[in-house]
Amino acid sequence: MGATYEMVRAVIGHLRAAQTPPLPPPSKRWFADWLKANKNLHTIKTKPIKHARLESHTEEDVKKWFVELGEAIKKYKINSSKKILNIDESGVRVRCPSRESVIVPTEVKELYTASPENRKSLTVLETIRGDGKKTLPPFIITPGEKIMEN
């Protein structure tokens, strides 16, 4: 987990205030210089994601998925890339926390944070073929009011 600018500034301010004599909180310039001096740290924007997906979003899970995909291709004798379709969904969330800048080790390129479950979303689906040829047009799914009357 990363630390926001405010978190780091609050901790440093607390440590400086505890010194004898107490020192003032760090300036914004101090923070920029500190971050520049610590080459093993950098800032990135977090990516809000549903809590259940956050726990399943590991490197091991992705590797396992590709192994299972390879097994399915062999099992069903899929021998042409035009027979492989990928559907990707992208959601737009309403009333969801935005991304925030956090300080993390330079090895960390992405950081996902849990988002609340009580939000509305709009979903866009796109389909691509393994051979790159044209396929289905994008499909938009909007929140529904009722599925069935009765």
GROMACS .gro file of C-alpha atoms in nm:
model
  150
    1MET     CA    1   0.000   0.000   0.000
    2GLY     CA    2   0.123   0.347  -0.081
    3ALA     CA    3   0.121   0.663   0.127
    4THR     CA    4  -0.035   0.987   0.011
    5TYR     CA    5   0.147   1.319   0.026
    6GLU     CA    6  -0.077   1.421   0.316
    7MET     CA    7   0.009   1.105   0.511
    8VAL     CA    8   0.385   1.154   0.470
    9ARG     CA    9   0.362   1.525   0.554
   10ALA     CA   10   0.156   1.449   0.869
   11VAL     CA   11   0.406   1.189   0.994
   12ILE     CA   12   0.708   1.414   0.928
   13GLY     CA   13   0.524   1.705   1.092
   14HIS     CA   14   0.456   1.492   1.400
   15LEU     CA   15   0.820   1.381   1.422
   16ARG     CA   16   0.947   1.738   1.381
   17ALA     CA   17   0.704   1.871   1.645
   18ALA     CA   18   0.828   1.607   1.893
   19GLN     CA   19   1.186   1.734   1.870
   20THR     CA   20   1.337   1.973   2.125
   21PRO     CA   21   1.290   2.251   2.040
   22PRO     CA   22   0.986   2.170   1.823
   23LEU     CA   23   1.039   2.227   1.452
   24PRO     CA   24   0.772   2.356   1.212
   25PRO     CA   25   0.601   2.115   0.972
   26PRO     CA   26   0.780   2.042   0.645
   27SER     CA   27   0.720   2.270   0.347
   28LYS     CA   28   0.597   2.149   0.007
   29ARG     CA   29   0.949   2.212  -0.122
   30TRP     CA   30   1.091   1.985   0.151
   31PHE     CA   31   0.862   1.706   0.034
   32ALA     CA   32   0.963   1.747  -0.333
   33ASP     CA   33   1.332   1.744  -0.236
   34TRP     CA   34   1.281   1.439  -0.011
   35LEU     CA   35   1.106   1.246  -0.288
   36LYS     CA   36   1.380   1.340  -0.537
   37ALA     CA   37   1.650   1.227  -0.289
   38ASN     CA   38   1.481   0.888  -0.239
   39LYS     CA   39   1.543   0.733  -0.582
   40ASN     CA   40   1.371   0.409  -0.474
   41LEU     CA   41   1.035   0.591  -0.444
   42HIS     CA   42   0.803   0.758  -0.694
   43THR     CA   43   0.439   0.864  -0.717
   44ILE     CA   44   0.166   0.685  -0.911
   45LYS     CA   45  -0.212   0.720  -0.936
   46THR     CA   46  -0.417   0.449  -0.764
   47LYS     CA   47  -0.683   0.258  -0.957
   48PRO     CA   48  -1.010   0.202  -0.771
   49ILE     CA   49  -1.138  -0.154  -0.818
   50LYS     CA   50  -1.417  -0.362  -0.663
   51HIS     CA   51  -1.289  -0.520  -0.339
   52ALA     CA   52  -1.359  -0.878  -0.456
   53ARG     CA   53  -1.162  -0.818  -0.777
   54LEU     CA   54  -0.878  -0.658  -0.579
   55GLU     CA   55  -0.816  -0.983  -0.392
   56SER     CA   56  -0.815  -1.192  -0.712
   57HIS     CA   57  -0.590  -0.955  -0.907
   58THR     CA   58  -0.257  -1.129  -0.842
   59GLU     CA   59   0.022  -1.231  -1.077
   60GLU     CA   60  -0.032  -1.596  -0.984
   61ASP     CA   61  -0.401  -1.576  -1.081
   62VAL     CA   62  -0.317  -1.423  -1.420
   63LYS     CA   63  -0.055  -1.693  -1.490
   64LYS     CA   64  -0.305  -1.963  -1.388
   65TRP     CA   65  -0.565  -1.813  -1.624
   66PHE     CA   66  -0.326  -1.830  -1.921
   67VAL     CA   67  -0.234  -2.190  -1.838
   68GLU     CA   68  -0.606  -2.281  -1.834
   69LEU     CA   69  -0.655  -2.093  -2.163
   70GLY     CA   70  -0.377  -2.297  -2.324
   71GLU     CA   71  -0.534  -2.619  -2.197
   72ALA     CA   72  -0.876  -2.517  -2.337
   73ILE     CA   73  -0.722  -2.437  -2.678
   74LYS     CA   74  -0.568  -2.787  -2.688
   75LYS     CA   75  -0.878  -2.962  -2.554
   76TYR     CA   76  -1.113  -2.803  -2.809
   77LYS     CA   77  -0.855  -2.823  -3.091
   78ILE     CA   78  -0.866  -2.450  -3.165
   79ASN     CA   79  -0.616  -2.426  -3.450
   80SER     CA   80  -0.689  -2.083  -3.594
   81SER     CA   81  -0.660  -1.737  -3.439
   82LYS     CA   82  -0.987  -1.633  -3.606
   83LYS     CA   83  -1.162  -1.879  -3.374
   84ILE     CA   84  -1.035  -1.698  -3.065
   85LEU     CA   85  -1.245  -1.402  -2.950
   86ASN     CA   86  -1.177  -1.176  -2.657
   87ILE     CA   87  -1.447  -0.965  -2.499
   88ASP     CA   88  -1.325  -0.679  -2.284
   89GLU     CA   89  -1.545  -0.472  -2.060
   90SER     CA   90  -1.475  -0.126  -1.935
   91GLY     CA   91  -1.691   0.027  -1.666
   92VAL     CA   92  -1.762   0.389  -1.589
   93ARG     CA   93  -1.849   0.429  -1.223
   94VAL     CA   94  -2.073   0.692  -1.074
   95ARG     CA   95  -2.021   0.807  -0.715
   96CYS     CA   96  -1.688   0.629  -0.689
   97PRO     CA   97  -1.370   0.769  -0.533
   98SER     CA   98  -1.128   0.909  -0.784
   99ARG     CA   99  -0.767   0.810  -0.828
  100GLU     CA  100  -0.517   0.964  -0.588
  101SER     CA  101  -0.142   1.009  -0.599
  102VAL     CA  102   0.054   0.782  -0.365
  103ILE     CA  103   0.421   0.726  -0.293
  104VAL     CA  104   0.541   0.371  -0.359
  105PRO     CA  105   0.867   0.188  -0.429
  106THR     CA  106   0.982   0.227  -0.789
  107GLU     CA  107   0.917  -0.144  -0.854
  108VAL     CA  108   0.543  -0.078  -0.809
  109LYS     CA  109   0.390   0.032  -1.139
  110GLU     CA  110   0.019  -0.003  -1.052
  111LEU     CA  111  -0.171   0.010  -0.724
  112TYR     CA  112  -0.536  -0.088  -0.693
  113THR     CA  113  -0.754   0.037  -0.409
  114ALA     CA  114  -1.091  -0.104  -0.302
  115SER     CA  115  -1.392   0.101  -0.411
  116PRO     CA  116  -1.736   0.103  -0.249
  117GLU     CA  117  -1.996  -0.143  -0.372
  118ASN     CA  118  -2.287   0.103  -0.361
  119ARG     CA  119  -2.233   0.271  -0.694
  120LYS     CA  120  -2.399   0.277  -1.033
  121SER     CA  121  -2.205   0.190  -1.342
  122LEU     CA  122  -2.223   0.198  -1.717
  123THR     CA  123  -2.043  -0.086  -1.898
  124VAL     CA  124  -1.898  -0.086  -2.249
  125LEU     CA  125  -1.809  -0.420  -2.412
  126GLU     CA  126  -1.576  -0.460  -2.708
  127THR     CA  127  -1.484  -0.776  -2.893
  128ILE     CA  128  -1.163  -0.852  -3.080
  129ARG     CA  129  -1.058  -1.156  -3.282
  130GLY     CA  130  -0.727  -1.333  -3.248
  131ASP     CA  131  -0.645  -1.261  -3.613
  132GLY     CA  132  -0.723  -0.889  -3.579
  133LYS     CA  133  -1.013  -0.888  -3.826
  134LYS     CA  134  -1.329  -0.686  -3.769
  135THR     CA  135  -1.590  -0.831  -3.534
  136LEU     CA  136  -1.888  -0.711  -3.332
  137PRO     CA  137  -1.944  -0.336  -3.270
  138PRO     CA  138  -1.908  -0.201  -2.913
  139PHE     CA  139  -2.202  -0.281  -2.686
  140ILE     CA  140  -2.318  -0.048  -2.405
  141ILE     CA  141  -2.497  -0.177  -2.093
  142THR     CA  142  -2.676   0.078  -1.877
  143PRO     CA  143  -2.824   0.031  -1.528
  144GLY     CA  144  -3.175  -0.115  -1.545
  145GLU     CA  145  -3.476  -0.016  -1.339
  146LYS     CA  146  -3.668  -0.345  -1.363
  147ILE     CA  147  -3.581  -0.680  -1.512
  148MET     CA  148  -3.937  -0.816  -1.510
  149GLU     CA  149  -4.276  -0.670  -1.432
  150ASN     CA  150  -4.408  -0.982  -1.254
   0.00000   0.00000   0.00000
